[in-house]
Amino acid sequence: MSRLLLSSKSVKSVSVDALVLGLAPATGKRPGAPEVLGGDDLPRATRSALAEAAVALGANGKPGSVHLVPGTAGLATPLVALVGVGAAPDHETLRRAAGQAVRALAGKGRVAFALPTPDAATLAAVAEGAGLGAYAFTRYKAAEREPVAEVTLLVDKPRDKTFRAAVERAEVLSRAVATARDLINTAPADLAPADLAAAAVQAAAGTSLTVRVLDEQALADGGFGGILGVGQGSSRPPRLVVVEHAPAKAKGHLAFVGKGITFDSGGLSLKPAGGMETMKSDMSGAAAVLAAVRAVADLKLPVKVTGWLAIAENMPSGTAIRPSDVLTMHGGTTVEVLNTDAEGRLVLGDALDAASAERPDAIVDVATLTGAQVVALGNRVSGIMGNDEEFRSAVLAAAERAGESFWPMPLPDELRATLDSPVADLANIGDRAGGMLVAAVFLREFVGDSAAGTAIPWAHLDIAGPAFATGEPWGYTHRGGTGVAVRTLVALAEDHAGR
Ligand code: BES
Ligand code: MN
Ligand code: ZN
């Protein structure tokens, strides 16, 4: 994670290893030559030399492009990155451009950004993109090129309170997302359920957060049949972690619930080999929840947030749960397990029921829940479902502001009957068609009522595709765990605190 600094130095005098400027597509004024954005105090000759270099390189200023050129006369930096931002970029376009630039400059120690940041929200986007882009997972091999260590954002008013807050928040968010990514990228041999629980204890150490870890004995005593059932095939027993931010003057209470399958082999309903390759990432929901609660504490948000990490390893063995076994979930609902690979809903059902018992104002669960999500929405757009249109829209608005892409999906009532079992209250699989919705309809059964007797507003985020990136890196997204949903959860907590 790189350090983020603010400075009012001029682009002519800032002495760092590289300077980042924007590039917008050619306009009518100067057809053919893309426009160099930022560095208002650049000498005209320097600006046109950079524009000429851009033309020579065929740079068109489109988002996703970045070109490195040697520092020209009039600059104190030996290298300039011209990053495409397109015409009239929105915040997410700038966030991605900043990430793209920082990734292209990996190997450089110190980088200055001179992209135009007229207000705090724009500065926040650039700072976040830079912070998120400066990442590498180095537990098992050194980075080919070290992530940029220090990013200086050049602004007119470096002491402006809103500017400083934006940069501090970007640092908190980047650190949180990096924590989530590190956990997701860790090999499953090194991240048993107890290790993920220990990571939660470690993330809370030295902060105001409190953590409770339920081990297999406590889970049995507490009646957590779903988590125990999924975990019983593994030699490494399951855990439930409750991590809580409870400030003195809390405005309301949110519960975040994360799916924490440290490895999903499918269990006895074994996955094909290819389907297992990315299944170390099946704890991405729990990682996002943990990271978000930590960020909420770092930001001292005046809202109570309880994170529930439902953690188990789904393995086939002589002790594993069998298709047709019946589990008694937390709260007493019985579930016939027809497919042991539909395990996420089992651990989440327990956690949703337990979270509901505290009667929070609202619940959000985050889960790499279904392959059907990937089929429906692909690898960059997550699904959002829920029992309350107003709350679902509020989460969607938070995601939009955070720069994370979600699309609303329905919970058709008729799908509930496809989950009927002749021997239990529910079966863990229903219609194959609309699999993402069926899974959510299953989860809805475990969301409890508020004091008023109506269902607690609940949103379900299916991040199966976006949680783990296997293709080429883009924007601020690296290969491997992405940390998706962390920023949305934090934005939602901010909204709830500010009501
Ligand atoms: N963890 C998987 C879902 C998944 C698939 C996440 C691909 C990321 C990429 C989940 O536990 C699972 O196996 N779901 C099954 C459910 C089915 C058996 C009803 C699925 O989607 O195939
Ligand atoms: Mn599964
Ligand atoms: Zn799974």
XYZ file of C-alpha atoms and ligand atoms in Angstrom:
523
model
C 0.000 0.000 0.000
C 1.414 3.297 -0.969
C 1.470 6.501 1.054
C -0.784 9.284 -0.211
C 0.345 12.902 0.230
C -1.003 16.313 -0.736
C 1.237 19.082 -2.014
C 0.875 22.485 -3.674
C 4.246 22.161 -5.460
C 4.275 23.141 -9.107
C 4.592 20.407 -11.740
C 7.740 22.156 -12.945
C 9.546 21.727 -9.662
C 8.160 18.540 -8.131
C 11.037 16.083 -8.091
C 9.695 12.551 -8.063
C 10.338 9.539 -10.264
C 7.351 10.133 -12.510
C 4.566 12.638 -13.130
C 1.025 11.614 -14.130
C -0.950 13.857 -16.466
C -4.288 13.227 -18.136
C -4.962 12.851 -21.815
C -8.338 13.631 -23.389
C -9.324 12.809 -26.979
C -8.651 15.401 -29.656
C -11.238 18.145 -29.892
C -12.257 20.402 -32.745
C -9.742 22.973 -31.563
C -6.690 20.847 -32.366
C -7.812 17.886 -34.436
C -5.405 14.954 -34.254
C -3.672 16.037 -31.041
C -5.117 14.758 -27.775
C -5.313 17.346 -25.016
C -2.908 17.153 -22.076
C -4.899 17.648 -18.854
C -3.579 18.964 -15.551
C -0.400 20.813 -14.646
C -1.929 24.231 -15.292
C 1.445 25.847 -14.566
C 3.271 23.876 -17.264
C 5.140 26.088 -19.765
C 3.345 26.130 -23.121
C 6.344 24.620 -24.879
C 6.415 21.681 -22.451
C 2.699 21.080 -22.898
C 2.961 21.041 -26.689
C 6.055 18.807 -26.550
C 4.010 16.319 -24.506
C 1.075 16.585 -26.909
C 3.448 15.925 -29.815
C 4.852 12.900 -28.042
C 1.298 11.660 -27.529
C 0.589 12.028 -31.251
C 3.821 10.232 -32.152
C 2.846 7.348 -29.856
C -0.640 7.174 -31.315
C -2.171 7.977 -27.931
C -5.835 8.858 -28.300
C -6.780 9.806 -24.736
C -9.304 6.988 -24.402
C -9.926 5.514 -20.935
C -7.802 2.404 -20.377
C -4.786 3.768 -22.268
C -1.560 4.920 -20.710
C 1.675 6.014 -22.387
C 5.039 6.657 -20.763
C 7.199 9.412 -22.202
C 10.544 10.804 -21.035
C 10.357 14.029 -19.054
C 10.835 16.938 -21.439
C 12.436 20.324 -20.875
C 10.585 22.322 -18.242
C 9.918 19.313 -15.984
C 11.840 18.049 -12.998
C 10.691 14.453 -13.473
C 12.516 11.977 -15.719
C 9.273 10.268 -16.730
C 5.709 11.296 -17.540
C 2.698 9.003 -17.716
C -0.067 10.251 -19.980
C -3.196 8.432 -18.934
C -6.332 8.480 -21.046
C -9.426 9.786 -19.293
C -11.773 10.336 -22.244
C -13.991 13.379 -22.645
C -15.677 14.693 -19.446
C -14.664 11.778 -17.196
C -16.876 10.780 -14.268
C -15.382 9.843 -10.916
C -15.074 6.131 -11.638
C -13.337 6.832 -14.951
C -10.797 8.951 -13.061
C -10.452 6.295 -10.343
C -9.645 3.689 -12.989
C -7.298 6.008 -14.865
C -5.362 6.724 -11.670
C -5.126 2.988 -10.987
C -4.003 2.325 -14.559
C -1.272 4.965 -14.246
C -0.010 3.669 -10.916
C 0.121 0.109 -12.249
C 2.032 1.259 -15.339
C 4.521 3.011 -13.037
C 5.130 0.024 -10.758
C 8.837 -0.118 -10.008
C 9.015 3.648 -9.458
C 9.234 4.750 -5.842
C 7.607 8.171 -5.866
C 4.974 9.461 -8.242
C 3.138 12.794 -8.463
C -0.374 13.184 -9.886
C -1.374 16.395 -11.624
C -4.760 15.280 -12.966
C -7.273 18.121 -12.576
C -8.975 17.742 -9.155
C -11.147 20.849 -8.744
C -13.125 19.511 -5.771
C -12.784 17.014 -2.935
C -14.919 14.327 -4.599
C -12.740 14.360 -7.717
C -9.585 14.329 -5.631
C -11.020 11.406 -3.644
C -11.565 9.412 -6.843
C -7.995 9.986 -8.052
C -6.538 9.223 -4.620
C -8.586 6.026 -4.326
C -7.622 4.839 -7.781
C -3.953 5.458 -7.031
C -4.176 3.726 -3.644
C -6.055 0.736 -5.033
C -3.734 0.424 -8.031
C -0.580 0.376 -5.901
C -0.916 -3.213 -4.783
C 0.904 -6.500 -5.212
C 0.444 -9.852 -3.508
C 3.914 -10.899 -2.442
C 3.439 -13.695 0.102
C 4.831 -16.421 -2.171
C 6.917 -14.477 -4.691
C 8.382 -11.011 -4.869
C 6.650 -8.495 -7.109
C 8.254 -8.227 -10.548
C 8.068 -4.486 -10.018
C 7.330 -3.114 -6.554
C 4.104 -1.100 -6.321
C 4.597 2.668 -6.231
C 5.498 3.520 -2.638
C 4.435 7.151 -2.445
C 1.860 9.150 -4.375
C 1.826 12.945 -4.125
C -1.379 14.587 -5.292
C -0.693 18.094 -6.569
C -3.479 20.513 -5.631
C -3.906 24.254 -5.039
C -5.106 23.888 -1.460
C -3.258 21.027 0.239
C -4.423 22.207 3.661
C -8.100 22.294 2.714
C -9.989 20.152 5.272
C -12.194 18.420 2.719
C -9.137 17.621 0.584
C -7.274 16.156 3.531
C -10.271 14.107 4.622
C -10.656 12.760 1.080
C -7.046 11.590 1.006
C -7.156 10.072 4.484
C -10.335 8.212 3.555
C -8.708 6.980 0.337
C -5.812 5.653 2.382
C -8.140 3.836 4.788
C -10.122 2.341 1.899
C -7.020 1.269 -0.008
C -5.587 -0.400 3.068
C -8.884 -2.184 3.747
C -9.198 -3.413 0.170
C -5.566 -4.588 0.224
C -6.298 -6.561 3.413
C -9.241 -8.260 1.724
C -7.211 -8.988 -1.417
C -4.347 -10.477 0.619
C -6.706 -12.836 2.447
C -8.415 -13.885 -0.792
C -5.092 -14.474 -2.561
C -3.666 -16.572 0.259
C -3.451 -20.267 -0.622
C -6.170 -22.289 1.097
C -3.562 -24.473 2.804
C -2.455 -21.327 4.633
C -5.958 -20.051 5.331
C -7.958 -22.638 7.251
C -11.120 -21.373 8.980
C -9.143 -20.826 12.200
C -6.579 -18.775 10.243
C -9.271 -16.508 8.797
C -10.686 -16.074 12.299
C -7.176 -15.239 13.544
C -6.853 -12.692 10.731
C -10.035 -11.044 12.009
C -8.631 -10.912 15.539
C -5.460 -9.397 14.124
C -7.369 -6.846 12.023
C -9.155 -5.683 15.165
C -6.053 -5.551 17.374
C -5.168 -2.045 18.469
C -8.501 -0.641 17.262
C -11.798 0.030 19.021
C -13.286 -3.101 17.431
C -14.356 -6.066 19.533
C -14.142 -9.597 18.163
C -15.836 -12.791 19.240
C -14.758 -16.116 17.701
C -17.071 -19.113 17.995
C -15.121 -22.362 17.597
C -16.699 -25.709 16.724
C -17.744 -26.329 20.322
C -19.356 -22.901 20.643
C -21.051 -23.417 17.260
C -22.496 -26.720 18.473
C -23.642 -25.147 21.744
C -25.211 -22.286 19.798
C -27.068 -24.487 17.326
C -25.247 -23.347 14.175
C -26.146 -26.443 12.144
C -25.463 -24.878 8.750
C -21.909 -23.784 9.455
C -21.127 -27.031 11.274
C -22.685 -29.168 8.545
C -20.659 -27.525 5.779
C -17.475 -27.686 7.856
C -17.766 -31.271 9.039
C -15.996 -32.792 6.023
C -12.824 -30.823 6.647
C -10.049 -31.740 9.062
C -9.998 -28.016 9.855
C -13.142 -27.058 11.804
C -15.393 -24.074 11.051
C -15.702 -20.725 12.820
C -18.138 -17.874 13.210
C -16.533 -14.498 13.817
C -18.492 -11.516 15.108
C -16.587 -8.268 14.763
C -18.241 -5.175 16.128
C -17.841 -1.425 15.827
C -19.977 0.087 18.598
C -19.155 3.786 19.043
C -20.652 5.700 21.970
C -22.869 7.933 19.821
C -24.072 5.460 17.222
C -26.730 6.569 14.755
C -28.330 3.242 14.012
C -27.045 -0.286 13.532
C -26.079 -2.181 10.388
C -25.230 -5.871 10.156
C -22.861 -7.137 7.453
C -22.765 -10.892 6.830
C -19.997 -12.518 4.752
C -19.647 -15.955 3.170
C -16.304 -17.339 4.314
C -15.720 -20.659 2.579
C -11.916 -20.863 2.731
C -11.991 -23.480 -0.008
C -15.006 -24.799 -1.915
C -14.322 -28.213 -3.402
C -18.057 -28.764 -3.661
C -17.877 -31.442 -0.951
C -19.244 -34.858 -1.931
C -21.087 -33.094 -4.781
C -17.538 -32.529 -5.996
C -16.766 -29.764 -8.461
C -14.918 -30.580 -11.688
C -11.200 -29.694 -11.497
C -11.544 -26.485 -13.485
C -14.342 -25.258 -11.265
C -12.104 -25.518 -8.211
C -9.199 -23.461 -9.527
C -10.480 -20.168 -8.136
C -12.311 -21.529 -5.114
C -9.811 -20.179 -2.603
C -11.709 -16.964 -3.317
C -14.954 -18.354 -1.869
C -14.286 -16.399 1.341
C -14.318 -13.057 -0.500
C -17.592 -12.012 1.158
C -16.179 -12.563 4.648
C -12.955 -10.788 3.685
C -14.951 -7.812 2.382
C -17.051 -7.637 5.544
C -13.984 -7.800 7.790
C -12.154 -5.138 5.785
C -15.207 -2.878 5.685
C -15.790 -3.052 9.443
C -12.133 -2.241 10.028
C -12.410 0.756 7.659
C -15.571 1.943 9.421
C -13.632 1.873 12.708
C -10.633 3.667 11.167
C -12.980 6.371 9.867
C -14.666 6.569 13.301
C -18.096 6.535 11.697
C -20.860 7.195 14.246
C -22.853 4.083 13.402
C -22.868 0.653 14.987
C -21.741 -2.047 12.550
C -21.652 -5.748 13.312
C -19.784 -8.016 10.921
C -20.616 -11.717 10.822
C -18.074 -13.980 9.120
C -19.500 -17.450 8.461
C -16.384 -19.538 7.931
C -15.941 -23.183 6.896
C -13.953 -25.327 4.482
C -16.145 -27.387 2.135
C -14.374 -30.732 1.649
C -15.346 -34.296 0.726
C -14.396 -36.988 3.241
C -15.787 -39.783 5.354
C -17.114 -37.209 7.772
C -18.572 -34.931 5.112
C -22.235 -34.060 4.881
C -24.082 -36.292 2.373
C -26.707 -35.386 -0.191
C -30.062 -36.065 1.582
C -28.684 -35.262 5.054
C -30.861 -32.879 7.054
C -29.412 -29.958 9.006
C -31.076 -27.981 11.753
C -30.088 -24.390 11.211
C -29.692 -21.611 13.752
C -33.268 -20.653 14.604
C -34.588 -24.186 14.085
C -35.328 -24.323 10.349
C -34.498 -27.751 8.923
C -32.762 -28.043 5.545
C -32.381 -31.111 3.352
C -28.969 -30.872 1.702
C -29.439 -32.242 -1.809
C -26.271 -30.727 -3.215
C -23.287 -30.177 -0.938
C -21.913 -27.637 -3.413
C -24.760 -25.266 -2.508
C -22.972 -24.655 0.792
C -22.798 -20.872 0.883
C -26.501 -20.516 1.626
C -26.117 -22.967 4.517
C -23.432 -21.011 6.353
C -25.163 -17.714 5.512
C -28.546 -18.957 6.744
C -27.101 -19.486 10.210
C -25.389 -16.106 10.229
C -28.429 -14.213 8.868
C -30.605 -15.724 11.577
C -28.096 -14.874 14.309
C -27.583 -11.349 12.938
C -31.357 -10.831 12.813
C -31.692 -11.667 16.512
C -29.865 -8.406 17.321
C -32.550 -6.521 15.384
C -30.249 -4.250 13.366
C -31.831 -1.531 11.205
C -30.763 -3.454 8.103
C -28.639 -6.402 6.979
C -26.359 -6.757 3.956
C -24.837 -10.092 3.076
C -21.926 -10.476 0.673
C -21.210 -13.800 -0.988
C -19.573 -15.540 -3.919
C -22.810 -17.465 -3.992
C -23.658 -18.751 -7.467
C -22.159 -19.593 -10.827
C -25.479 -18.322 -12.161
C -24.445 -14.804 -11.166
C -21.458 -15.082 -13.490
C -23.647 -16.371 -16.305
C -26.161 -13.560 -15.850
C -23.927 -10.548 -15.183
C -20.360 -11.566 -15.982
C -17.148 -10.854 -14.146
C -17.421 -7.131 -13.551
C -21.025 -6.601 -12.456
C -22.344 -8.051 -9.208
C -25.972 -8.900 -8.504
C -27.987 -7.160 -5.802
C -31.235 -8.553 -4.443
C -33.318 -7.871 -1.362
C -36.638 -7.885 0.477
C -37.087 -4.102 0.531
C -36.903 -1.982 -2.567
C -36.031 1.191 -0.696
C -33.091 -0.387 1.099
C -31.893 -2.168 -2.032
C -31.891 1.192 -3.819
C -29.971 2.746 -0.928
C -27.270 0.070 -1.210
C -27.205 0.516 -4.971
C -26.747 4.272 -4.544
C -23.872 3.680 -2.113
C -22.255 1.292 -4.609
C -22.625 3.810 -7.406
C -20.938 6.495 -5.321
C -18.180 4.065 -4.330
C -17.556 3.179 -7.972
C -18.646 -0.462 -7.727
C -20.928 -1.976 -10.311
C -24.082 -3.800 -9.161
C -27.303 -4.593 -11.004
C -30.676 -5.231 -9.312
C -32.258 -8.645 -9.681
C -35.733 -9.777 -8.576
C -36.776 -12.312 -5.931
C -39.764 -13.955 -7.615
C -42.086 -15.467 -4.998
C -42.883 -18.476 -7.182
C -39.300 -19.716 -6.816
C -39.867 -20.443 -3.121
C -41.905 -23.565 -3.957
C -38.993 -25.006 -5.928
C -37.113 -25.190 -2.607
C -39.754 -27.417 -0.988
C -38.496 -30.694 0.489
C -40.607 -33.703 1.368
C -38.624 -34.277 4.570
C -37.530 -30.822 5.793
C -38.644 -27.181 5.872
C -36.435 -26.390 2.891
C -34.166 -28.064 0.346
C -30.851 -26.359 -0.346
C -31.375 -26.401 -4.121
C -34.383 -25.491 -6.259
C -34.919 -24.715 -9.925
C -31.667 -24.583 -11.885
C -33.097 -21.777 -13.991
C -32.542 -18.428 -12.290
C -30.017 -19.981 -9.916
C -28.873 -16.622 -8.540
C -32.442 -15.736 -7.609
C -33.199 -19.170 -6.146
C -30.201 -18.870 -3.824
C -31.376 -15.433 -2.685
C -34.921 -16.719 -2.113
C -33.372 -19.416 0.116
C -31.459 -16.751 2.091
C -34.593 -14.628 2.515
C -36.045 -17.380 4.695
C -33.385 -16.643 7.329
C -33.875 -12.889 7.576
C -35.787 -12.194 10.785
C -38.312 -9.591 11.795
C -37.783 -6.189 13.344
C -39.385 -5.177 16.639
C -42.338 -3.898 14.613
C -42.939 -7.402 13.296
C -41.973 -6.702 9.688
C -38.970 -8.229 7.946
C -35.660 -6.482 8.596
C -34.599 -4.652 5.419
C -32.010 -6.885 3.799
C -29.826 -6.762 0.698
C -27.910 -9.668 -0.781
C -24.798 -9.041 -2.889
C -23.789 -11.943 -5.146
C -20.171 -11.160 -6.091
C -19.262 -14.596 -7.557
C -17.758 -13.166 -10.761
C -16.293 -9.815 -9.662
C -14.617 -11.154 -6.484
C -11.711 -12.737 -8.329
C -10.041 -11.503 -11.520
C -8.353 -14.038 -13.793
C -7.996 -11.916 -16.934
C -5.703 -9.020 -17.760
C -5.446 -6.360 -15.035
C -7.423 -3.166 -15.759
C -7.900 0.168 -14.022
C -7.095 -0.393 -10.339
C -8.004 -4.099 -10.553
C -5.190 -6.615 -10.317
C -5.223 -10.336 -11.038
C -6.622 -12.331 -8.122
C -8.821 -11.133 -5.290
C -10.368 -7.757 -6.062
C -11.782 -6.752 -2.686
C -15.107 -5.918 -4.331
C -17.915 -4.760 -1.993
C -15.573 -3.282 0.645
C -16.098 0.245 -0.660
C -19.844 -0.224 -1.081
C -20.246 -1.396 2.525
C -18.207 1.541 3.824
C -20.216 4.001 1.700
C -23.440 2.490 3.041
C -22.210 2.862 6.625
C -21.361 6.505 5.879
C -24.866 7.078 4.542
C -26.398 5.395 7.576
C -24.236 7.436 9.946
C -25.191 10.639 8.181
C -28.957 10.128 8.140
N -18.833 -20.874 -4.597
C -19.762 -21.370 -5.537
C -20.247 -20.305 -6.516
C -19.230 -19.760 -7.474
C -19.087 -20.319 -8.734
C -18.467 -18.667 -7.148
C -18.164 -19.792 -9.620
C -17.542 -18.130 -8.036
C -17.404 -18.701 -9.282
C -20.996 -21.919 -4.816
O -20.774 -22.494 -3.574
C -21.569 -23.006 -5.669
O -20.910 -23.989 -5.860
N -22.798 -22.804 -6.159
C -23.444 -23.752 -6.975
C -24.879 -23.877 -6.524
C -25.637 -24.988 -7.195
C -25.133 -26.326 -6.737
C -27.093 -24.836 -6.868
C -23.366 -23.283 -8.414
O -23.519 -22.078 -8.636
O -23.112 -24.088 -9.289
Mn -20.190 -24.511 -3.705
Zn -19.166 -21.748 -2.549
